């Protein structure tokens, strides 16, 4: 459906969290999507790879996990991000 | 290192939807989001519904990819209308609604209807700050719609299902009860109103429901 919108939201949130945590590089993003969310995993990955081209996030590995229980069935959220911390480079890398 | 984030991907949309809700709550205005396939009869439903309300108290936000045809149809019935052209986007988002509200006179309104872009999949994901979400399905769209596509989010996130074009039943080989049963399987709380936006058949139940819900005399 609107994977590019989702990808750009993921990128924005990741950038903010990376800044807050002084990460110089983000290597993996784990998102959880409800089984009814109609998110196509392949096109979400493709969309993110198209827009995540700044050095601090280029080549990031997106992991999409399906959730399907109780009230979370429609939710889509970023579960975690993984990356490298490097005090010197952190601010500059993704300013 | 790994950082727990736990943030909704569409949190930007969610927070603007909350803003929209706040603006309207302050004015005592209810917001209704109408979702349905192209041609299911969203505009026709609005036209007939307007005849049962005071059009001056109704605002309408028309979401279309292009053109102002639908806006003109409801404007001619006396409702204030804002047209949003999404220029290709398959859904409305909360920010579009927030901007549209700046072009509506809110002081005299009781209810604002949003006609979302004709599409059953994408609009469901974007909360617009609505108090009521309704889905319009017409009998000419064929069988097993609720389970087939699948766009169950549209059904599970809505409170009302309008089954439109029942005037065509004699001409169709369609199992209306089966469609309703499938939709109820996804969302048992769904209020279902089979009606015709052409003849007005079945409208009394729908009008009574919305008037009661929003305390409109
Ligand atoms: N027979 C019959 N025709 C209907 C009914 N409701 C709508 N129509 C017709 O169906 C066609 C589409 O109706 P619209 O109200 O324009 O549908 P829509 O959902 O607003 O379409 P989009 O805005 O393009 O997505 C029109 O030709 C209507 O006259 C109905 O209850 N019965
Ligand atoms: Mg229309």
mmCIF file of C-alpha atoms and ligand atoms in Angstrom:
data_model
loop_
_atom_site.group_PDB
_atom_site.id
_atom_site.type_symbol
_atom_site.label_atom_id
_atom_site.label_comp_id
_atom_site.label_asym_id
_atom_site.label_seq_id
_atom_site.Cartn_x
_atom_site.Cartn_y
_atom_site.Cartn_z
ATOM 1 C CA UNK A 1 0.000 0.000 0.000
ATOM 2 C CA UNK A 2 1.835 3.151 1.120
ATOM 3 C CA UNK A 3 5.192 1.616 1.970
ATOM 4 C CA UNK A 4 7.119 4.728 0.967
ATOM 5 C CA UNK A 5 5.203 6.785 3.536
ATOM 6 C CA UNK A 6 5.973 4.164 6.160
ATOM 7 C CA UNK A 7 9.624 4.007 5.141
ATOM 8 C CA UNK A 8 10.061 7.754 5.427
ATOM 9 C CA UNK A 9 8.410 7.720 8.859
ATOM 10 C CA UNK A 10 10.751 4.923 9.904
ATOM 11 C CA UNK A 11 13.718 6.926 8.655
ATOM 12 C CA UNK A 12 12.641 10.055 10.554
ATOM 13 C CA UNK A 13 12.076 8.260 13.834
ATOM 14 C CA UNK A 14 15.333 6.344 13.470
ATOM 15 C CA UNK A 15 17.256 9.559 12.819
ATOM 16 C CA UNK A 16 15.804 11.129 15.946
ATOM 17 C CA UNK A 17 16.505 8.125 18.164
ATOM 18 C CA UNK A 18 20.017 7.811 16.735
ATOM 19 C CA UNK A 19 20.711 11.449 17.593
ATOM 20 C CA UNK A 20 19.283 11.131 21.073
ATOM 21 C CA UNK A 21 21.540 8.156 21.691
ATOM 22 C CA UNK A 22 24.586 9.557 19.945
ATOM 23 C CA UNK A 23 24.846 6.735 17.441
ATOM 24 C CA UNK A 24 27.208 7.231 14.538
ATOM 25 C CA UNK A 25 25.767 4.397 12.501
ATOM 26 C CA UNK A 26 22.549 2.432 12.444
ATOM 27 C CA UNK A 27 22.898 -1.115 11.170
ATOM 28 C CA UNK A 28 19.588 -2.720 11.953
ATOM 29 C CA UNK A 29 16.003 -1.644 12.484
ATOM 30 C CA UNK A 30 13.407 -4.059 13.814
ATOM 31 C CA UNK A 31 9.778 -3.177 13.168
ATOM 32 C CA UNK A 32 6.698 -5.077 14.223
ATOM 33 C CA UNK A 33 3.585 -4.982 12.109
ATOM 34 C CA UNK A 34 0.169 -6.398 12.855
ATOM 35 C CA UNK A 35 -0.902 -9.203 10.540
ATOM 36 C CA UNK A 36 -3.837 -7.082 9.359
ATOM 37 C CA UNK A 37 -1.805 -4.040 8.529
ATOM 38 C CA UNK A 38 -1.438 -4.963 4.857
ATOM 39 C CA UNK A 39 2.229 -4.002 4.838
ATOM 40 C CA UNK A 40 4.237 -5.693 2.140
ATOM 41 C CA UNK A 41 7.584 -6.592 3.642
ATOM 42 C CA UNK A 42 9.526 -6.648 0.377
ATOM 43 C CA UNK A 43 8.277 -3.287 -0.816
ATOM 44 C CA UNK A 44 8.861 -1.743 2.616
ATOM 45 C CA UNK A 45 12.469 -2.959 2.516
ATOM 46 C CA UNK A 46 12.880 -1.696 -1.018
ATOM 47 C CA UNK A 47 11.382 1.696 -0.151
ATOM 48 C CA UNK A 48 13.670 2.097 2.843
ATOM 49 C CA UNK A 49 16.736 1.086 0.862
ATOM 50 C CA UNK A 50 15.868 3.772 -1.694
ATOM 51 C CA UNK A 51 15.672 6.613 0.811
ATOM 52 C CA UNK A 52 18.198 5.493 3.444
ATOM 53 C CA UNK A 53 21.227 6.652 1.521
ATOM 54 C CA UNK A 54 23.035 8.895 3.980
ATOM 55 C CA UNK A 55 26.286 7.362 5.300
ATOM 56 C CA UNK A 56 25.006 6.848 8.862
ATOM 57 C CA UNK A 57 22.228 4.515 7.692
ATOM 58 C CA UNK A 58 23.220 3.268 4.240
ATOM 59 C CA UNK A 59 22.878 -0.513 3.956
ATOM 60 C CA UNK A 60 20.719 -0.785 7.087
ATOM 61 C CA UNK A 61 19.133 -4.165 7.666
ATOM 62 C CA UNK A 62 15.375 -3.916 8.145
ATOM 63 C CA UNK A 63 13.774 -6.745 10.049
ATOM 64 C CA UNK A 64 9.994 -7.011 9.833
ATOM 65 C CA UNK A 65 8.256 -9.152 12.420
ATOM 66 C CA UNK A 66 4.580 -9.979 12.260
ATOM 67 C CA UNK A 67 2.485 -9.677 15.370
ATOM 68 C CA UNK A 68 -1.050 -10.878 15.639
ATOM 69 C CA UNK A 69 -2.376 -11.017 19.106
ATOM 70 C CA UNK A 70 -5.059 -9.166 20.925
ATOM 71 C CA UNK A 71 -5.132 -5.428 20.612
ATOM 72 C CA UNK A 72 -1.814 -5.190 18.850
ATOM 73 C CA UNK A 73 -3.176 -6.703 15.679
ATOM 74 C CA UNK A 74 -3.310 -3.441 13.724
ATOM 75 C CA UNK A 75 -0.239 -1.843 15.157
ATOM 76 C CA UNK A 76 2.957 -0.970 13.395
ATOM 77 C CA UNK A 77 5.837 0.146 15.497
ATOM 78 C CA UNK A 78 9.595 0.326 15.600
ATOM 79 C CA UNK A 79 10.712 -2.202 18.143
ATOM 80 C CA UNK A 80 14.405 -1.399 18.286
ATOM 81 C CA UNK A 81 17.375 -0.036 16.416
ATOM 82 C CA UNK A 82 20.921 -1.316 16.553
ATOM 83 C CA UNK A 83 24.057 0.556 15.726
ATOM 84 C CA UNK A 84 27.459 1.771 16.698
ATOM 85 C CA UNK A 85 28.261 4.416 19.161
ATOM 86 C CA UNK A 86 31.144 6.689 18.428
ATOM 87 C CA UNK A 87 31.263 9.842 20.502
ATOM 88 C CA UNK A 88 33.414 11.790 18.057
ATOM 89 C CA UNK A 89 31.498 11.202 14.898
ATOM 90 C CA UNK A 90 27.989 10.906 16.201
ATOM 91 C CA UNK A 91 26.756 14.468 15.839
ATOM 92 C CA UNK A 92 28.299 15.123 12.469
ATOM 93 C CA UNK A 93 27.341 11.854 10.897
ATOM 94 C CA UNK A 94 23.669 12.523 10.720
ATOM 95 C CA UNK A 95 23.173 16.187 11.233
ATOM 96 C CA UNK B 1 24.408 -1.417 20.820
ATOM 97 C CA UNK B 2 20.681 -2.017 20.722
ATOM 98 C CA UNK B 3 18.126 0.626 21.637
ATOM 99 C CA UNK B 4 14.506 -0.151 22.432
ATOM 100 C CA UNK B 5 12.341 2.300 20.537
ATOM 101 C CA UNK B 6 8.718 1.124 20.760
ATOM 102 C CA UNK B 7 7.332 4.009 18.739
ATOM 103 C CA UNK B 8 4.413 3.741 16.302
ATOM 104 C CA UNK B 9 5.684 4.142 12.755
ATOM 105 C CA UNK B 10 2.867 6.557 12.018
ATOM 106 C CA UNK B 11 3.291 8.501 15.266
ATOM 107 C CA UNK B 12 3.548 11.798 13.374
ATOM 108 C CA UNK B 13 0.127 11.151 11.871
ATOM 109 C CA UNK B 14 -1.255 9.963 15.195
ATOM 110 C CA UNK B 15 -0.292 13.105 17.039
ATOM 111 C CA UNK B 16 -1.790 15.389 14.383
ATOM 112 C CA UNK B 17 -4.961 13.252 14.486
ATOM 113 C CA UNK B 18 -5.122 13.932 18.220
ATOM 114 C CA UNK B 19 -4.718 17.646 17.526
ATOM 115 C CA UNK B 20 -7.596 17.555 15.040
ATOM 116 C CA UNK B 21 -9.708 15.744 17.587
ATOM 117 C CA UNK B 22 -8.893 18.379 20.191
ATOM 118 C CA UNK B 23 -9.773 21.297 17.899
ATOM 119 C CA UNK B 24 -13.145 19.756 17.050
ATOM 120 C CA UNK B 25 -13.982 18.643 20.561
ATOM 121 C CA UNK B 26 -13.583 22.208 21.759
ATOM 122 C CA UNK B 27 -16.172 23.298 19.188
ATOM 123 C CA UNK B 28 -18.470 20.358 19.908
ATOM 124 C CA UNK B 29 -18.132 19.040 16.371
ATOM 125 C CA UNK B 30 -18.163 15.339 15.466
ATOM 126 C CA UNK B 31 -15.949 14.007 12.706
ATOM 127 C CA UNK B 32 -16.910 11.100 10.436
ATOM 128 C CA UNK B 33 -14.438 9.361 8.112
ATOM 129 C CA UNK B 34 -16.049 7.619 5.117
ATOM 130 C CA UNK B 35 -13.962 4.927 3.462
ATOM 131 C CA UNK B 36 -14.883 2.813 0.437
ATOM 132 C CA UNK B 37 -13.851 1.599 -3.009
ATOM 133 C CA UNK B 38 -14.142 3.912 -6.007
ATOM 134 C CA UNK B 39 -17.780 4.076 -7.039
ATOM 135 C CA UNK B 40 -19.157 2.361 -3.942
ATOM 136 C CA UNK B 41 -21.410 5.361 -3.388
ATOM 137 C CA UNK B 42 -19.668 7.519 -0.786
ATOM 138 C CA UNK B 43 -20.749 10.781 -2.387
ATOM 139 C CA UNK B 44 -24.258 9.444 -3.074
ATOM 140 C CA UNK B 45 -24.550 8.439 0.600
ATOM 141 C CA UNK B 46 -23.502 11.939 1.639
ATOM 142 C CA UNK B 47 -26.006 13.544 -0.718
ATOM 143 C CA UNK B 48 -28.922 11.519 0.642
ATOM 144 C CA UNK B 49 -27.741 11.900 4.253
ATOM 145 C CA UNK B 50 -27.578 15.691 3.885
ATOM 146 C CA UNK B 51 -31.273 15.731 3.063
ATOM 147 C CA UNK B 52 -31.967 14.486 6.605
ATOM 148 C CA UNK B 53 -29.693 16.951 8.403
ATOM 149 C CA UNK B 54 -29.446 20.729 8.406
ATOM 150 C CA UNK B 55 -26.905 21.244 5.611
ATOM 151 C CA UNK B 56 -25.780 24.514 7.190
ATOM 152 C CA UNK B 57 -24.590 22.569 10.237
ATOM 153 C CA UNK B 58 -22.629 20.117 8.125
ATOM 154 C CA UNK B 59 -19.119 20.521 6.795
ATOM 155 C CA UNK B 60 -17.684 18.209 4.186
ATOM 156 C CA UNK B 61 -14.096 17.458 3.318
ATOM 157 C CA UNK B 62 -13.835 15.803 -0.072
ATOM 158 C CA UNK B 63 -10.703 13.790 -0.697
ATOM 159 C CA UNK B 64 -10.039 12.969 -4.319
ATOM 160 C CA UNK B 65 -6.907 12.338 -6.272
ATOM 161 C CA UNK B 66 -8.034 14.992 -8.713
ATOM 162 C CA UNK B 67 -11.043 17.164 -9.779
ATOM 163 C CA UNK B 68 -13.782 18.882 -7.764
ATOM 164 C CA UNK B 69 -16.790 16.959 -9.112
ATOM 165 C CA UNK B 70 -17.734 15.380 -5.792
ATOM 166 C CA UNK B 71 -17.335 18.659 -3.916
ATOM 167 C CA UNK B 72 -19.672 20.364 -6.369
ATOM 168 C CA UNK B 73 -22.303 17.656 -5.859
ATOM 169 C CA UNK B 74 -22.520 18.207 -2.104
ATOM 170 C CA UNK B 75 -21.968 21.978 -2.282
ATOM 171 C CA UNK B 76 -25.075 22.307 -4.400
ATOM 172 C CA UNK B 77 -27.045 20.823 -1.481
ATOM 173 C CA UNK B 78 -26.041 23.626 0.858
ATOM 174 C CA UNK B 79 -23.122 22.166 2.787
ATOM 175 C CA UNK B 80 -19.819 23.953 3.179
ATOM 176 C CA UNK B 81 -17.152 21.941 1.369
ATOM 177 C CA UNK B 82 -13.395 21.832 1.246
ATOM 178 C CA UNK B 83 -11.820 19.857 -1.550
ATOM 179 C CA UNK B 84 -8.508 18.137 -1.010
ATOM 180 C CA UNK B 85 -6.747 16.918 -4.136
ATOM 181 C CA UNK B 86 -4.120 14.410 -3.111
ATOM 182 C CA UNK B 87 -2.321 14.546 -6.488
ATOM 183 C CA UNK B 88 -1.932 10.812 -6.623
ATOM 184 C CA UNK B 89 -1.799 9.830 -2.964
ATOM 185 C CA UNK B 90 -4.155 6.943 -2.240
ATOM 186 C CA UNK B 91 -5.320 8.151 1.172
ATOM 187 C CA UNK B 92 -5.888 11.237 3.295
ATOM 188 C CA UNK B 93 -3.679 11.847 6.306
ATOM 189 C CA UNK B 94 -4.323 13.831 9.464
ATOM 190 C CA UNK B 95 -2.264 16.795 8.346
ATOM 191 C CA UNK B 96 -4.447 17.278 5.270
ATOM 192 C CA UNK B 97 -7.480 17.362 7.541
ATOM 193 C CA UNK B 98 -5.867 19.842 9.912
ATOM 194 C CA UNK B 99 -5.230 22.171 6.990
ATOM 195 C CA UNK B 100 -8.688 21.650 5.544
ATOM 196 C CA UNK B 101 -10.225 22.676 8.878
ATOM 197 C CA UNK B 102 -8.652 26.104 8.471
ATOM 198 C CA UNK B 103 -10.818 26.574 5.409
ATOM 199 C CA UNK B 104 -14.079 25.622 7.103
ATOM 200 C CA UNK B 105 -16.223 27.827 9.301
ATOM 201 C CA UNK B 106 -16.363 25.777 12.455
ATOM 202 C CA UNK B 107 -18.581 27.901 14.661
ATOM 203 C CA UNK B 108 -21.897 26.856 13.140
ATOM 204 C CA UNK B 109 -21.064 23.185 12.518
ATOM 205 C CA UNK B 110 -22.257 20.076 14.338
ATOM 206 C CA UNK B 111 -20.784 17.405 12.145
ATOM 207 C CA UNK B 112 -18.044 17.129 9.543
ATOM 208 C CA UNK B 113 -17.948 14.282 7.049
ATOM 209 C CA UNK B 114 -14.746 13.321 5.315
ATOM 210 C CA UNK B 115 -15.064 11.438 2.035
ATOM 211 C CA UNK B 116 -11.760 9.630 1.835
ATOM 212 C CA UNK B 117 -10.035 8.776 -1.427
ATOM 213 C CA UNK B 118 -11.748 5.831 -3.147
ATOM 214 C CA UNK B 119 -9.664 2.926 -1.857
ATOM 215 C CA UNK B 120 -10.305 0.236 0.712
ATOM 216 C CA UNK B 121 -6.783 -0.568 1.794
ATOM 217 C CA UNK B 122 -4.649 2.514 2.339
ATOM 218 C CA UNK B 123 -7.006 4.959 4.084
ATOM 219 C CA UNK B 124 -7.647 2.510 6.914
ATOM 220 C CA UNK B 125 -4.135 2.898 8.260
ATOM 221 C CA UNK B 126 -4.393 6.673 8.753
ATOM 222 C CA UNK B 127 -6.399 7.933 11.672
ATOM 223 C CA UNK B 128 -7.745 11.398 10.913
ATOM 224 C CA UNK B 129 -9.033 12.216 14.390
ATOM 225 C CA UNK B 130 -12.482 10.891 13.569
ATOM 226 C CA UNK B 131 -15.192 10.010 16.089
ATOM 227 C CA UNK B 132 -16.765 7.537 13.696
ATOM 228 C CA UNK B 133 -15.348 5.562 10.821
ATOM 229 C CA UNK B 134 -17.732 4.106 8.290
ATOM 230 C CA UNK B 135 -17.079 1.861 5.373
ATOM 231 C CA UNK B 136 -19.245 1.890 2.270
ATOM 232 C CA UNK B 137 -19.437 -1.335 0.323
ATOM 233 C CA UNK B 138 -21.718 -1.668 -2.682
ATOM 234 C CA UNK B 139 -23.361 -4.871 -3.795
ATOM 235 C CA UNK B 140 -21.918 -4.540 -7.293
ATOM 236 C CA UNK B 141 -18.397 -5.009 -5.958
ATOM 237 C CA UNK B 142 -18.833 -8.771 -5.844
ATOM 238 C CA UNK B 143 -18.719 -11.513 -3.248
ATOM 239 C CA UNK B 144 -16.317 -12.165 -0.391
ATOM 240 C CA UNK B 145 -14.972 -8.633 -0.310
ATOM 241 C CA UNK B 146 -14.387 -8.592 3.444
ATOM 242 C CA UNK B 147 -12.144 -11.672 3.432
ATOM 243 C CA UNK B 148 -10.808 -11.718 -0.081
ATOM 244 C CA UNK B 149 -8.651 -8.712 -0.686
ATOM 245 C CA UNK B 150 -7.795 -8.789 2.190
ATOM 246 C CA UNK B 151 -8.339 -5.400 3.672
ATOM 247 C CA UNK B 152 -9.747 -6.533 6.989
ATOM 248 C CA UNK B 153 -8.235 -3.518 8.705
ATOM 249 C CA UNK B 154 -10.873 -1.392 6.986
ATOM 250 C CA UNK B 155 -13.553 -3.573 8.516
ATOM 251 C CA UNK B 156 -11.944 -4.066 11.906
ATOM 252 C CA UNK B 157 -11.237 -0.377 12.440
ATOM 253 C CA UNK B 158 -14.703 0.840 11.409
ATOM 254 C CA UNK B 159 -17.807 1.062 13.541
ATOM 255 C CA UNK B 160 -20.355 1.151 10.716
ATOM 256 C CA UNK B 161 -20.746 -0.799 7.489
ATOM 257 C CA UNK B 162 -23.044 0.677 4.853
ATOM 258 C CA UNK B 163 -24.079 -1.953 2.324
ATOM 259 C CA UNK B 164 -25.085 0.285 -0.558
ATOM 260 C CA UNK B 165 -27.106 -0.170 -3.773
ATOM 261 C CA UNK B 166 -29.664 -2.630 -2.386
ATOM 262 C CA UNK B 167 -32.057 -1.374 -5.076
ATOM 263 C CA UNK B 168 -29.970 -3.463 -7.483
ATOM 264 C CA UNK B 169 -30.467 -6.724 -5.558
ATOM 265 C CA UNK B 170 -33.076 -8.108 -7.992
ATOM 266 C CA UNK B 171 -30.588 -7.755 -10.845
ATOM 267 C CA UNK B 172 -27.578 -9.284 -9.134
ATOM 268 C CA UNK B 173 -26.525 -12.746 -8.156
ATOM 269 C CA UNK B 174 -24.987 -11.636 -4.915
ATOM 270 C CA UNK B 175 -25.282 -13.057 -1.413
ATOM 271 C CA UNK B 176 -25.800 -9.967 0.729
ATOM 272 C CA UNK B 177 -26.230 -11.903 3.965
ATOM 273 C CA UNK B 178 -22.986 -13.745 3.225
ATOM 274 C CA UNK B 179 -21.121 -10.459 2.796
ATOM 275 C CA UNK B 180 -22.520 -9.134 6.057
ATOM 276 C CA UNK B 181 -21.643 -12.373 7.860
ATOM 277 C CA UNK B 182 -18.043 -12.173 6.639
ATOM 278 C CA UNK B 183 -17.718 -8.582 7.773
ATOM 279 C CA UNK B 184 -19.175 -9.453 11.177
ATOM 280 C CA UNK B 185 -16.704 -12.297 11.484
ATOM 281 C CA UNK B 186 -13.905 -9.742 11.287
ATOM 282 C CA UNK B 187 -15.650 -7.195 13.475
ATOM 283 C CA UNK B 188 -18.592 -8.491 15.517
ATOM 284 C CA UNK B 189 -19.374 -4.969 16.780
ATOM 285 C CA UNK B 190 -19.913 -3.557 13.302
ATOM 286 C CA UNK B 191 -23.291 -1.806 12.895
ATOM 287 C CA UNK B 192 -24.605 -2.758 9.463
ATOM 288 C CA UNK B 193 -27.048 -0.686 7.399
ATOM 289 C CA UNK B 194 -28.117 -2.116 4.035
ATOM 290 C CA UNK B 195 -29.545 0.788 2.041
ATOM 291 C CA UNK B 196 -29.891 2.450 -1.326
ATOM 292 C CA UNK B 197 -28.438 5.899 -1.841
ATOM 293 C CA UNK B 198 -30.461 6.097 -5.023
ATOM 294 C CA UNK B 199 -33.975 5.331 -3.751
ATOM 295 C CA UNK B 200 -33.451 6.135 -0.079
ATOM 296 C CA UNK B 201 -34.600 2.649 0.957
ATOM 297 C CA UNK B 202 -33.128 1.667 4.317
ATOM 298 C CA UNK B 203 -32.073 5.206 5.210
ATOM 299 C CA UNK B 204 -34.203 5.644 8.308
ATOM 300 C CA UNK B 205 -32.095 3.241 10.383
ATOM 301 C CA UNK B 206 -28.830 4.903 9.383
ATOM 302 C CA UNK B 207 -30.125 8.436 9.977
ATOM 303 C CA UNK B 208 -31.586 7.491 13.350
ATOM 304 C CA UNK B 209 -28.282 5.891 14.341
ATOM 305 C CA UNK B 210 -26.138 8.884 13.481
ATOM 306 C CA UNK B 211 -28.538 11.386 15.035
ATOM 307 C CA UNK B 212 -28.681 9.405 18.273
ATOM 308 C CA UNK B 213 -24.947 8.892 18.353
ATOM 309 C CA UNK B 214 -24.177 12.580 17.973
ATOM 310 C CA UNK B 215 -27.235 13.891 19.834
ATOM 311 C CA UNK B 216 -28.579 15.735 16.813
ATOM 312 C CA UNK B 217 -32.286 16.535 17.114
HETATM 313 N N1 LIG C 1 -28.423 1.918 -8.291
HETATM 314 C C1 LIG C 1 -27.686 2.592 -7.414
HETATM 315 N N2 LIG C 1 -26.673 3.358 -7.841
HETATM 316 C C2 LIG C 1 -25.955 4.035 -6.929
HETATM 317 C C3 LIG C 1 -26.242 3.975 -5.535
HETATM 318 N N3 LIG C 1 -25.335 4.751 -4.885
HETATM 319 C C4 LIG C 1 -24.537 5.275 -5.832
HETATM 320 N N4 LIG C 1 -24.905 4.848 -7.063
HETATM 321 C C5 LIG C 1 -24.254 5.175 -8.335
HETATM 322 O O1 LIG C 1 -22.936 4.656 -8.316
HETATM 323 C C6 LIG C 1 -22.044 5.529 -8.973
HETATM 324 C C7 LIG C 1 -20.920 5.931 -8.037
HETATM 325 O O2 LIG C 1 -21.443 6.658 -6.943
HETATM 326 P P1 LIG C 1 -20.588 7.751 -6.173
HETATM 327 O O3 LIG C 1 -21.432 8.275 -5.073
HETATM 328 O O4 LIG C 1 -20.019 8.730 -7.113
HETATM 329 O O5 LIG C 1 -19.411 6.831 -5.621
HETATM 330 P P2 LIG C 1 -18.118 7.262 -4.779
HETATM 331 O O6 LIG C 1 -17.869 6.185 -3.804
HETATM 332 O O7 LIG C 1 -18.311 8.639 -4.244
HETATM 333 O O8 LIG C 1 -17.012 7.249 -5.902
HETATM 334 P P3 LIG C 1 -15.538 7.924 -5.858
HETATM 335 O O9 LIG C 1 -15.671 9.241 -5.168
HETATM 336 O O10 LIG C 1 -15.171 8.044 -7.283
HETATM 337 O O11 LIG C 1 -14.648 6.955 -5.119
HETATM 338 C C8 LIG C 1 -22.876 6.729 -9.420
HETATM 339 O O12 LIG C 1 -23.204 6.567 -10.789
HETATM 340 C C9 LIG C 1 -24.089 6.660 -8.539
HETATM 341 O O13 LIG C 1 -25.226 7.215 -9.147
HETATM 342 C C10 LIG C 1 -27.329 3.155 -5.111
HETATM 343 O O14 LIG C 1 -27.645 3.015 -3.920
HETATM 344 N N5 LIG C 1 -28.005 2.481 -6.091
HETATM 345 MG MG1 LIG C 2 -17.130 10.315 -4.424
#
